[in-house]
Tab-separated table of N, CA and C in Angstrom:
chain	number	residue	atom	x	y	z
O	296	MET	N	-15.347	-14.268	18.237
O	296	MET	CA	-15.205	-13.379	17.112
O	296	MET	C	-13.668	-13.108	16.816
O	297	ARG	N	-12.939	-12.988	17.939
O	297	ARG	CA	-11.488	-12.612	17.782
O	297	ARG	C	-10.773	-13.589	16.799
O	298	GLY	N	-11.085	-14.822	17.011
O	298	GLY	CA	-10.371	-15.857	16.094
O	298	GLY	C	-10.756	-15.816	14.649
O	299	ASN	N	-11.879	-15.187	14.374
O	299	ASN	CA	-12.294	-15.162	12.976
O	299	ASN	C	-11.721	-13.975	12.138
O	300	ASN	N	-11.116	-12.995	12.807
O	300	ASN	CA	-10.673	-11.859	12.088
O	300	ASN	C	-9.703	-12.199	10.896
O	301	GLY	N	-8.807	-13.201	11.145
O	301	GLY	CA	-7.925	-13.589	10.052
O	301	GLY	C	-8.616	-14.139	8.889
O	302	HIS	N	-9.660	-14.918	9.171
O	302	HIS	CA	-10.582	-15.530	8.146
O	302	HIS	C	-11.240	-14.488	7.304
O	303	ILE	N	-11.761	-13.472	8.061
O	303	ILE	CA	-12.437	-12.385	7.393
O	303	ILE	C	-11.517	-11.612	6.488
O	304	ALA	N	-10.364	-11.356	6.899
O	304	ALA	CA	-9.374	-10.608	6.026
O	304	ALA	C	-8.943	-11.549	4.852
O	305	GLU	N	-8.789	-12.809	4.968
O	305	GLU	CA	-8.485	-13.698	3.842
O	305	GLU	C	-9.681	-13.769	2.922
O	306	SER	N	-10.830	-13.816	3.463
O	306	SER	CA	-12.003	-13.757	2.588
O	306	SER	C	-12.147	-12.549	1.728
O	307	LEU	N	-11.955	-11.420	2.448
O	307	LEU	CA	-11.993	-10.122	1.675
O	307	LEU	C	-11.030	-10.078	0.587
O	308	SER	N	-9.709	-10.460	0.938
O	308	SER	CA	-8.684	-10.435	-0.025
O	308	SER	C	-8.933	-11.405	-1.206
O	309	ARG	N	-9.421	-12.604	-0.821
O	309	ARG	CA	-9.776	-13.643	-1.950
O	309	ARG	C	-10.940	-13.098	-2.775
O	310	ARG	N	-11.914	-12.542	-2.233
O	310	ARG	CA	-13.054	-12.084	-3.042
O	310	ARG	C	-12.676	-10.819	-3.928
O	311	PHE	N	-11.817	-10.051	-3.351
O	311	PHE	CA	-11.258	-8.859	-4.242
O	311	PHE	C	-10.563	-9.372	-5.335
O	312	LYS	N	-9.675	-10.380	-5.180
O	312	LYS	CA	-8.930	-10.951	-6.302
O	312	LYS	C	-9.840	-11.660	-7.297
O	313	GLU	N	-10.788	-12.376	-6.770
O	313	GLU	CA	-11.756	-13.078	-7.731
O	313	GLU	C	-12.542	-12.047	-8.571
O	314	ASN	N	-13.074	-10.971	-7.929
O	314	ASN	CA	-13.783	-10.037	-8.580
O	314	ASN	C	-12.877	-9.176	-9.507
O	315	SER	N	-11.797	-8.947	-9.153
O	315	SER	CA	-10.866	-8.229	-10.209
O	315	SER	C	-10.546	-8.966	-11.353
O	316	LEU	N	-10.524	-10.341	-11.286
O	316	LEU	CA	-10.350	-11.188	-12.523
O	316	LEU	C	-11.613	-11.201	-13.335
O	317	LYS	N	-12.699	-11.443	-12.580
O	317	LYS	CA	-14.043	-11.676	-13.204
O	317	LYS	C	-14.509	-10.370	-13.889
O	318	HIS	N	-14.154	-9.263	-13.381
O	318	HIS	CA	-14.764	-7.922	-13.800
O	318	HIS	C	-13.691	-7.003	-14.211
O	319	SER	N	-12.614	-7.620	-14.729
O	319	SER	CA	-11.299	-6.703	-14.865
O	319	SER	C	-11.545	-5.447	-15.617
O	320	ARG	N	-12.396	-5.360	-16.591
O	320	ARG	CA	-12.567	-4.122	-17.409
O	320	ARG	C	-13.738	-3.282	-16.831
O	321	GLN	N	-14.457	-3.721	-15.874
O	321	GLN	CA	-15.508	-2.900	-15.364
O	321	GLN	C	-14.938	-1.866	-14.307
O	322	THR	N	-15.842	-0.816	-14.097
O	322	THR	CA	-15.361	0.190	-13.223
O	322	THR	C	-15.440	-0.240	-11.751
O	323	ALA	N	-14.387	-0.072	-10.973
O	323	ALA	CA	-14.316	-0.473	-9.626
O	323	ALA	C	-14.566	0.807	-8.780
O	324	ILE	N	-13.881	1.838	-9.139
O	324	ILE	CA	-13.928	3.013	-8.331
O	324	ILE	C	-14.207	4.266	-9.341
O	325	GLN	N	-15.039	5.166	-8.869
O	325	GLN	CA	-15.346	6.291	-9.720
O	325	GLN	C	-15.393	7.503	-8.737
O	326	TRP	N	-14.779	8.570	-9.188
O	326	TRP	CA	-14.807	9.815	-8.376
O	326	TRP	C	-14.738	11.017	-9.312
O	327	LYS	N	-15.109	12.124	-8.723
O	327	LYS	CA	-15.276	13.387	-9.551
O	327	LYS	C	-14.035	14.248	-9.163
O	328	LYS	N	-13.328	14.698	-10.225
O	328	LYS	CA	-12.203	15.612	-10.095
O	328	LYS	C	-12.356	16.735	-11.095
O	329	ASN	N	-12.440	18.027	-10.605
O	329	ASN	CA	-12.554	19.067	-11.425
O	329	ASN	C	-13.766	19.002	-12.370
O	330	ASP	N	-14.935	18.605	-11.886
O	330	ASP	CA	-16.103	18.535	-12.569
O	330	ASP	C	-16.076	17.362	-13.616
O	331	LYS	N	-15.072	16.461	-13.544
O	331	LYS	CA	-15.031	15.372	-14.475
O	331	LYS	C	-14.939	14.067	-13.726
O	332	TRP	N	-15.622	12.986	-14.202
O	332	TRP	CA	-15.762	11.736	-13.568
O	332	TRP	C	-14.510	10.964	-14.078
O	333	ILE	N	-13.866	10.253	-13.085
O	333	ILE	CA	-12.693	9.516	-13.443
O	333	ILE	C	-13.005	8.028	-12.950
O	334	ASP	N	-12.795	7.081	-13.877
O	334	ASP	CA	-12.990	5.714	-13.605
O	334	ASP	C	-11.654	4.894	-13.412
O	335	ILE	N	-11.713	3.952	-12.426
O	335	ILE	CA	-10.644	2.941	-12.325
O	335	ILE	C	-11.182	1.656	-12.487
O	336	SER	N	-10.656	0.875	-13.399
O	336	SER	CA	-11.179	-0.452	-13.606
O	336	SER	C	-10.743	-1.457	-12.472
O	337	TYR	N	-11.371	-2.583	-12.408
O	337	TYR	CA	-10.904	-3.557	-11.348
O	337	TYR	C	-9.511	-4.027	-11.576
O	338	GLU	N	-9.166	-4.067	-12.937
O	338	GLU	CA	-7.714	-4.502	-13.273
O	338	GLU	C	-6.775	-3.484	-12.663
O	339	ASN	N	-7.020	-2.169	-12.995
O	339	ASN	CA	-6.080	-1.177	-12.552
O	339	ASN	C	-6.057	-1.061	-11.071
O	340	LEU	N	-7.262	-1.247	-10.405
O	340	LEU	CA	-7.280	-1.349	-8.921
O	340	LEU	C	-6.385	-2.315	-8.455
O	341	LYS	N	-6.555	-3.596	-9.014
O	341	LYS	CA	-5.791	-4.768	-8.518
O	341	LYS	C	-4.308	-4.433	-8.717
O	342	ASN	N	-3.891	-3.924	-9.839
O	342	ASN	CA	-2.514	-3.597	-10.036
O	342	ASN	C	-1.948	-2.605	-9.048
O	343	ASN	N	-2.719	-1.606	-8.702
O	343	ASN	CA	-2.356	-0.604	-7.601
O	343	ASN	C	-2.299	-1.290	-6.258
O	344	VAL	N	-3.164	-2.156	-6.039
O	344	VAL	CA	-3.152	-2.809	-4.712
O	344	VAL	C	-1.952	-3.701	-4.575
O	345	GLU	N	-1.601	-4.423	-5.681
O	345	GLU	CA	-0.432	-5.312	-5.794
O	345	GLU	C	0.803	-4.506	-5.521
O	346	ALA	N	0.917	-3.290	-6.118
O	346	ALA	CA	2.091	-2.453	-5.971
O	346	ALA	C	2.192	-1.980	-4.619
O	347	LYS	N	1.169	-1.603	-3.889
O	347	LYS	CA	1.203	-1.161	-2.575
O	347	LYS	C	1.477	-2.241	-1.609
O	348	ALA	N	1.014	-3.430	-1.869
O	348	ALA	CA	1.272	-4.645	-1.065
O	348	ALA	C	2.778	-4.964	-1.112
O	349	SER	N	3.401	-4.852	-2.320
O	349	SER	CA	4.820	-5.045	-2.461
O	349	SER	C	5.646	-3.948	-1.780
O	350	PHE	N	5.118	-2.794	-1.814
O	350	PHE	CA	5.716	-1.607	-1.098
O	350	PHE	C	5.774	-1.924	0.470
O	351	LEU	N	4.675	-2.519	0.996
O	351	LEU	CA	4.597	-2.739	2.454
O	351	LEU	C	5.576	-3.923	2.762
O	352	LEU	N	5.551	-4.943	1.957
O	352	LEU	CA	6.482	-6.022	2.168
O	352	LEU	C	7.984	-5.585	2.165
O	353	GLU	N	8.319	-4.670	1.240
O	353	GLU	CA	9.645	-4.076	1.182
O	353	GLU	C	9.909	-3.351	2.597
O	354	LYS	N	8.946	-2.859	3.135
O	354	LYS	CA	9.149	-2.078	4.478
O	354	LYS	C	9.098	-3.053	5.626
O	355	LYS	N	9.093	-4.315	5.406
O	355	LYS	CA	9.151	-5.414	6.355
O	355	LYS	C	7.867	-5.522	7.167
O	356	ILE	N	6.738	-5.153	6.482
O	356	ILE	CA	5.460	-5.259	7.135
O	356	ILE	C	4.805	-6.559	6.626
O	357	GLY	N	4.289	-7.265	7.573
O	357	GLY	CA	3.749	-8.608	7.228
O	357	GLY	C	2.451	-8.889	8.020
O	358	LYS	N	2.254	-10.223	8.040
O	358	LYS	CA	1.013	-10.795	8.689
O	358	LYS	C	1.043	-10.472	10.159
O	359	GLY	N	-0.121	-9.855	10.526
O	359	GLY	CA	-0.401	-9.417	11.942
O	359	GLY	C	0.141	-8.031	12.363
O	360	ASP	N	0.938	-7.448	11.503
O	360	ASP	CA	1.338	-6.101	11.662
O	360	ASP	C	0.139	-5.117	11.468
O	361	ARG	N	0.193	-3.989	12.197
O	361	ARG	CA	-0.834	-3.075	12.023
O	361	ARG	C	-0.412	-1.875	11.214
O	362	VAL	N	-1.271	-1.420	10.221
O	362	VAL	CA	-0.959	-0.309	9.414
O	362	VAL	C	-2.153	0.614	9.336
O	363	ALA	N	-1.829	1.931	9.698
O	363	ALA	CA	-2.910	2.860	9.800
O	363	ALA	C	-3.184	3.479	8.488
O	364	ILE	N	-4.437	3.807	8.263
O	364	ILE	CA	-4.964	4.616	7.067
O	364	ILE	C	-5.537	5.957	7.689
O	365	LEU	N	-4.883	6.944	7.482
O	365	LEU	CA	-5.265	8.262	8.001
O	365	LEU	C	-5.529	9.215	6.830
O	366	LEU	N	-6.622	8.965	6.152
O	366	LEU	CA	-6.995	9.716	4.875
O	366	LEU	C	-8.524	9.961	4.923
O	367	GLU	N	-8.804	11.175	4.249
O	367	GLU	CA	-10.242	11.250	3.985
O	367	GLU	C	-10.689	10.405	2.923
O	368	ASN	N	-11.968	10.460	2.554
O	368	ASN	CA	-12.475	9.571	1.535
O	368	ASN	C	-11.895	10.008	0.221
O	369	ARG	N	-11.042	9.136	-0.376
O	369	ARG	CA	-10.488	9.386	-1.590
O	369	ARG	C	-10.121	8.039	-2.308
O	370	PRO	N	-9.775	8.055	-3.643
O	370	PRO	CA	-9.597	6.807	-4.289
O	370	PRO	C	-8.429	5.914	-3.765
O	371	GLU	N	-7.576	6.501	-3.130
O	371	GLU	CA	-6.382	5.749	-2.624
O	371	GLU	C	-6.807	4.811	-1.389
O	372	TRP	N	-7.874	5.240	-0.751
O	372	TRP	CA	-8.260	4.586	0.483
O	372	TRP	C	-8.515	2.992	0.290
O	373	PRO	N	-9.336	2.592	-0.637
O	373	PRO	CA	-9.503	1.166	-0.815
O	373	PRO	C	-8.191	0.433	-1.392
O	374	VAL	N	-7.348	1.173	-2.132
O	374	VAL	CA	-6.127	0.639	-2.530
O	374	VAL	C	-5.271	0.261	-1.359
O	375	TYR	N	-5.091	1.190	-0.442
O	375	TYR	CA	-4.398	0.902	0.780
O	375	TYR	C	-5.007	-0.180	1.682
O	376	PHE	N	-6.237	-0.125	1.853
O	376	PHE	CA	-6.962	-1.187	2.596
O	376	PHE	C	-6.737	-2.525	2.086
O	377	PHE	N	-7.011	-2.756	0.791
O	377	PHE	CA	-6.810	-4.127	0.290
O	377	PHE	C	-5.390	-4.459	0.223
O	378	ALA	N	-4.498	-3.551	0.080
O	378	ALA	CA	-3.067	-3.856	0.008
O	378	ALA	C	-2.592	-4.480	1.475
O	379	ILE	N	-3.167	-3.812	2.548
O	379	ILE	CA	-2.879	-4.263	3.817
O	379	ILE	C	-3.296	-5.611	4.108
O	380	VAL	N	-4.658	-5.783	3.894
O	380	VAL	CA	-5.274	-7.179	4.209
O	380	VAL	C	-4.699	-8.158	3.293
O	381	SER	N	-4.363	-7.897	2.153
O	381	SER	CA	-3.837	-8.952	1.205
O	381	SER	C	-2.417	-9.570	1.597
O	382	ILE	N	-1.727	-8.811	2.575
O	382	ILE	CA	-0.488	-9.353	2.987
O	382	ILE	C	-0.673	-9.895	4.426
O	383	GLY	N	-1.963	-9.962	4.847
O	383	GLY	CA	-2.196	-10.519	6.260
O	383	GLY	C	-2.016	-9.487	7.322
O	384	ALA	N	-1.820	-8.193	7.032
O	384	ALA	CA	-1.628	-7.208	7.990
O	384	ALA	C	-3.053	-6.710	8.389
O	385	ILE	N	-3.082	-5.851	9.439
O	385	ILE	CA	-4.269	-5.411	10.029
O	385	ILE	C	-4.396	-3.910	9.707
O	386	ALA	N	-5.542	-3.546	9.078
O	386	ALA	CA	-5.884	-2.154	8.780
O	386	ALA	C	-6.390	-1.465	9.980
O	387	VAL	N	-5.876	-0.163	10.287
O	387	VAL	CA	-6.244	0.586	11.423
O	387	VAL	C	-6.726	1.936	10.780
O	388	PRO	N	-8.056	1.966	10.369
O	388	PRO	CA	-8.539	3.298	9.916
O	388	PRO	C	-8.577	4.358	10.972
O	389	ILE	N	-8.239	5.497	10.713
O	389	ILE	CA	-8.245	6.616	11.670
O	389	ILE	C	-8.938	7.810	10.998
O	390	ASP	N	-9.829	8.386	11.680
O	390	ASP	CA	-10.562	9.476	11.233
O	390	ASP	C	-9.569	10.703	10.979
O	391	PRO	N	-9.552	11.169	9.760
O	391	PRO	CA	-8.624	12.412	9.454
O	391	PRO	C	-9.083	13.604	10.265
O	392	GLU	N	-10.351	13.690	10.748
O	392	GLU	CA	-10.708	14.815	11.571
O	392	GLU	C	-10.328	14.686	12.995
O	393	ALA	N	-9.738	13.487	13.356
O	393	ALA	CA	-9.220	13.426	14.777
O	393	ALA	C	-8.210	14.375	15.122
O	394	SER	N	-8.125	14.779	16.391
O	394	SER	CA	-7.048	15.709	16.808
O	394	SER	C	-5.717	14.972	16.807
O	395	ARG	N	-4.615	15.720	16.702
O	395	ARG	CA	-3.304	15.115	16.736
O	395	ARG	C	-3.098	14.229	17.955
O	396	LYS	N	-3.669	14.733	19.111
O	396	LYS	CA	-3.550	13.895	20.340
O	396	LYS	C	-4.277	12.576	20.254
O	397	GLU	N	-5.475	12.663	19.618
O	397	GLU	CA	-6.248	11.369	19.366
O	397	GLU	C	-5.508	10.431	18.424
O	398	VAL	N	-4.928	11.027	17.402
O	398	VAL	CA	-4.262	10.211	16.354
O	398	VAL	C	-2.984	9.486	17.047
O	399	ASP	N	-2.176	10.314	17.837
O	399	ASP	CA	-0.991	9.793	18.460
O	399	ASP	C	-1.335	8.747	19.514
O	400	SER	N	-2.515	8.866	20.129
O	400	SER	CA	-2.992	7.741	21.124
O	400	SER	C	-3.419	6.556	20.382
O	401	ILE	N	-4.135	6.674	19.290
O	401	ILE	CA	-4.506	5.518	18.430
O	401	ILE	C	-3.275	4.719	17.911
O	402	LEU	N	-2.383	5.524	17.408
O	402	LEU	CA	-1.068	4.935	16.826
O	402	LEU	C	-0.276	4.193	17.976
O	403	ALA	N	-0.186	4.874	19.117
O	403	ALA	CA	0.534	4.176	20.272
O	403	ALA	C	-0.225	2.998	20.783
O	404	ASP	N	-1.483	3.050	20.933
O	404	ASP	CA	-2.187	1.920	21.475
O	404	ASP	C	-2.305	0.727	20.559
O	405	SER	N	-2.403	1.048	19.179
O	405	SER	CA	-2.521	-0.071	18.203
O	405	SER	C	-1.210	-0.621	17.819
O	406	GLY	N	-0.084	0.103	18.040
O	406	GLY	CA	1.229	-0.342	17.666
O	406	GLY	C	1.454	-0.409	16.161
O	407	CYS	N	0.934	0.451	15.456
O	407	CYS	CA	1.002	0.587	14.008
O	407	CYS	C	2.490	0.690	13.560
O	408	LYS	N	2.891	-0.125	12.625
O	408	LYS	CA	4.312	-0.059	12.100
O	408	LYS	C	4.467	0.938	10.992
O	409	PHE	N	3.331	1.290	10.324
O	409	PHE	CA	3.325	2.185	9.208
O	409	PHE	C	2.019	3.055	9.110
O	410	VAL	N	2.063	4.240	8.540
O	410	VAL	CA	0.875	4.963	8.317
O	410	VAL	C	0.737	5.537	6.913
O	411	PHE	N	-0.365	5.207	6.320
O	411	PHE	CA	-0.688	5.886	5.017
O	411	PHE	C	-1.401	7.182	5.337
O	412	ASP	N	-0.833	8.270	4.964
O	412	ASP	CA	-1.427	9.524	5.136
O	412	ASP	C	-1.284	10.421	3.978
């Protein structure tokens, strides 16, 4: 299984791009804010992902590097995840309910070069 992780990330990234083009105007993410539903289209999601991917590359993060996502469930989470895998980096999701000690341990053990929080 270890050798397939790169292929899985490439497949996820490829499928995301394909679906973003195929369903560009359809809703990709929907969430409720102040009793109002907000929609993000696949096209907007793709644009946000590409912007974050460029940001990571500017930070000298690339293939094989680990990037933590330390966020509760919110609309930015998939943006960060797909940005990370689209550049060949490895997403390290961390439970935002984890203690500071647990977070520090995960970051140290994983060797993350950047944290989205």
